[in-house]
């Protein structure tokens, strides 16, 4: 969206920093999510899961999933501080959020 938003050099630098931080955090959290889902699957496959511990495992996996969404959504919020009001409007349109 760099060209569509006509980002300044400073905006482009800030955007790159936001994206790189988001990607780094998301990859790390994504690996945790995959590991949590795998642990849940293995527990079912091995028959080691029961009513006493399934809720705790599900909560752990869903907390990781929420963290992943948080990482993604806060990156968009950070972008709102980088862009001008007109760019925010166009950014929303380009992402399909404008009516």
PDB file of C-alpha atoms in Angstrom:
ATOM      1  CA  UNK A   1       0.000   0.000   0.000  1.00  0.00           C
ATOM      2  CA  UNK A   2       3.051   2.252   0.060  1.00  0.00           C
ATOM      3  CA  UNK A   3       2.346   3.747  -3.362  1.00  0.00           C
ATOM      4  CA  UNK A   4      -1.432   3.873  -2.840  1.00  0.00           C
ATOM      5  CA  UNK A   5      -0.981   5.836   0.394  1.00  0.00           C
ATOM      6  CA  UNK A   6       1.877   7.989  -0.950  1.00  0.00           C
ATOM      7  CA  UNK A   7       3.920   7.415   2.194  1.00  0.00           C
ATOM      8  CA  UNK A   8       6.667   9.854   3.061  1.00  0.00           C
ATOM      9  CA  UNK A   9      10.146   8.494   3.767  1.00  0.00           C
ATOM     10  CA  UNK A  10       9.542   8.835   7.521  1.00  0.00           C
ATOM     11  CA  UNK A  11       6.162   7.092   7.252  1.00  0.00           C
ATOM     12  CA  UNK A  12       7.711   4.304   5.212  1.00  0.00           C
ATOM     13  CA  UNK A  13      10.431   3.807   7.841  1.00  0.00           C
ATOM     14  CA  UNK A  14       7.858   3.736  10.661  1.00  0.00           C
ATOM     15  CA  UNK A  15       5.644   1.358   8.701  1.00  0.00           C
ATOM     16  CA  UNK A  16       8.535  -1.005   8.055  1.00  0.00           C
ATOM     17  CA  UNK A  17       9.415  -0.998  11.759  1.00  0.00           C
ATOM     18  CA  UNK A  18       5.796  -1.717  12.752  1.00  0.00           C
ATOM     19  CA  UNK A  19       5.556  -4.528  10.207  1.00  0.00           C
ATOM     20  CA  UNK A  20       8.851  -6.144  11.191  1.00  0.00           C
ATOM     21  CA  UNK A  21       7.955  -6.054  14.890  1.00  0.00           C
ATOM     22  CA  UNK A  22       4.496  -7.478  14.150  1.00  0.00           C
ATOM     23  CA  UNK A  23       5.955 -10.235  11.980  1.00  0.00           C
ATOM     24  CA  UNK A  24       8.574 -11.184  14.555  1.00  0.00           C
ATOM     25  CA  UNK A  25       6.019 -11.320  17.379  1.00  0.00           C
ATOM     26  CA  UNK A  26       3.414 -13.078  15.243  1.00  0.00           C
ATOM     27  CA  UNK A  27       5.817 -15.781  14.083  1.00  0.00           C
ATOM     28  CA  UNK A  28       6.863 -16.448  17.666  1.00  0.00           C
ATOM     29  CA  UNK A  29       3.275 -16.569  18.920  1.00  0.00           C
ATOM     30  CA  UNK A  30       2.214 -18.583  15.873  1.00  0.00           C
ATOM     31  CA  UNK A  31       4.767 -21.244  16.741  1.00  0.00           C
ATOM     32  CA  UNK A  32       3.355 -21.354  20.268  1.00  0.00           C
ATOM     33  CA  UNK A  33      -0.166 -21.754  18.831  1.00  0.00           C
ATOM     34  CA  UNK A  34       0.894 -24.638  16.596  1.00  0.00           C
ATOM     35  CA  UNK A  35       2.657 -26.323  19.523  1.00  0.00           C
ATOM     36  CA  UNK A  36      -0.418 -25.895  21.732  1.00  0.00           C
ATOM     37  CA  UNK A  37      -2.756 -27.319  19.101  1.00  0.00           C
ATOM     38  CA  UNK A  38      -0.361 -30.213  18.526  1.00  0.00           C
ATOM     39  CA  UNK A  39      -0.174 -30.960  22.255  1.00  0.00           C
ATOM     40  CA  UNK A  40      -3.969 -31.032  22.393  1.00  0.00           C
ATOM     41  CA  UNK A  41      -4.141 -33.368  19.394  1.00  0.00           C
ATOM     42  CA  UNK A  42      -1.495 -35.676  20.847  1.00  0.00           C
ATOM     43  CA  UNK A  43      -3.312 -35.786  24.193  1.00  0.00           C
ATOM     44  CA  UNK A  44      -6.485 -36.898  22.397  1.00  0.00           C
ATOM     45  CA  UNK A  45      -4.614 -39.400  20.264  1.00  0.00           C
ATOM     46  CA  UNK A  46      -2.862 -40.918  23.292  1.00  0.00           C
ATOM     47  CA  UNK A  47      -5.984 -40.810  25.434  1.00  0.00           C
ATOM     48  CA  UNK A  48      -4.250 -38.763  28.105  1.00  0.00           C
ATOM     49  CA  UNK A  49      -6.768 -35.925  28.032  1.00  0.00           C
ATOM     50  CA  UNK A  50      -9.748 -35.871  30.354  1.00  0.00           C
ATOM     51  CA  UNK A  51     -12.439 -33.512  31.588  1.00  0.00           C
ATOM     52  CA  UNK A  52     -10.196 -32.325  34.373  1.00  0.00           C
ATOM     53  CA  UNK A  53      -7.488 -30.961  32.073  1.00  0.00           C
ATOM     54  CA  UNK A  54      -9.153 -30.305  28.707  1.00  0.00           C
ATOM     55  CA  UNK A  55     -10.516 -26.911  29.741  1.00  0.00           C
ATOM     56  CA  UNK A  56      -7.076 -25.760  30.911  1.00  0.00           C
ATOM     57  CA  UNK A  57      -5.464 -26.867  27.646  1.00  0.00           C
ATOM     58  CA  UNK A  58      -8.185 -25.179  25.605  1.00  0.00           C
ATOM     59  CA  UNK A  59      -7.796 -21.952  27.579  1.00  0.00           C
ATOM     60  CA  UNK A  60      -4.058 -22.012  27.013  1.00  0.00           C
ATOM     61  CA  UNK A  61      -4.482 -22.454  23.251  1.00  0.00           C
ATOM     62  CA  UNK A  62      -7.161 -19.773  23.026  1.00  0.00           C
ATOM     63  CA  UNK A  63      -5.035 -17.338  25.046  1.00  0.00           C
ATOM     64  CA  UNK A  64      -2.253 -17.813  22.521  1.00  0.00           C
ATOM     65  CA  UNK A  65      -4.746 -17.310  19.658  1.00  0.00           C
ATOM     66  CA  UNK A  66      -5.958 -14.085  21.320  1.00  0.00           C
ATOM     67  CA  UNK A  67      -2.355 -12.930  21.715  1.00  0.00           C
ATOM     68  CA  UNK A  68      -1.792 -13.512  18.020  1.00  0.00           C
ATOM     69  CA  UNK A  69      -4.831 -11.408  17.119  1.00  0.00           C
ATOM     70  CA  UNK A  70      -3.692  -8.731  19.569  1.00  0.00           C
ATOM     71  CA  UNK A  71      -0.297  -8.540  17.848  1.00  0.00           C
ATOM     72  CA  UNK A  72      -1.947  -8.147  14.457  1.00  0.00           C
ATOM     73  CA  UNK A  73      -4.595  -5.645  15.509  1.00  0.00           C
ATOM     74  CA  UNK A  74      -2.267  -3.438  17.540  1.00  0.00           C
ATOM     75  CA  UNK A  75      -0.034  -3.113  14.484  1.00  0.00           C
ATOM     76  CA  UNK A  76      -3.018  -1.614  12.648  1.00  0.00           C
ATOM     77  CA  UNK A  77      -3.620   0.759  15.563  1.00  0.00           C
ATOM     78  CA  UNK A  78       0.016   1.839  15.461  1.00  0.00           C
ATOM     79  CA  UNK A  79      -0.405   2.615  11.790  1.00  0.00           C
ATOM     80  CA  UNK A  80      -3.157   5.093  12.650  1.00  0.00           C
ATOM     81  CA  UNK A  81      -0.512   7.198  14.478  1.00  0.00           C
ATOM     82  CA  UNK A  82       1.786   7.137  11.446  1.00  0.00           C
ATOM     83  CA  UNK A  83      -0.743   8.092   8.784  1.00  0.00           C
ATOM     84  CA  UNK A  84      -2.488  11.384   8.106  1.00  0.00           C
ATOM     85  CA  UNK A  85      -6.274  11.546   8.415  1.00  0.00           C
ATOM     86  CA  UNK A  86      -6.663  11.241   4.625  1.00  0.00           C
ATOM     87  CA  UNK A  87      -4.273   8.278   4.541  1.00  0.00           C
ATOM     88  CA  UNK A  88      -6.190   6.572   7.378  1.00  0.00           C
ATOM     89  CA  UNK A  89      -9.375   6.872   5.323  1.00  0.00           C
ATOM     90  CA  UNK A  90      -7.659   5.427   2.256  1.00  0.00           C
ATOM     91  CA  UNK A  91      -5.965   2.711   4.353  1.00  0.00           C
ATOM     92  CA  UNK A  92      -9.387   1.654   5.635  1.00  0.00           C
ATOM     93  CA  UNK A  93     -10.795   1.635   2.111  1.00  0.00           C
ATOM     94  CA  UNK A  94      -7.895  -0.412   0.773  1.00  0.00           C
ATOM     95  CA  UNK A  95      -8.351  -2.929   3.607  1.00  0.00           C
ATOM     96  CA  UNK A  96     -12.087  -3.173   2.790  1.00  0.00           C
ATOM     97  CA  UNK A  97     -13.380  -1.466   5.941  1.00  0.00           C
ATOM     98  CA  UNK A  98     -14.868   1.673   4.402  1.00  0.00           C
ATOM     99  CA  UNK A  99     -18.548   1.869   3.646  1.00  0.00           C
TER     100      UNK A  99
END
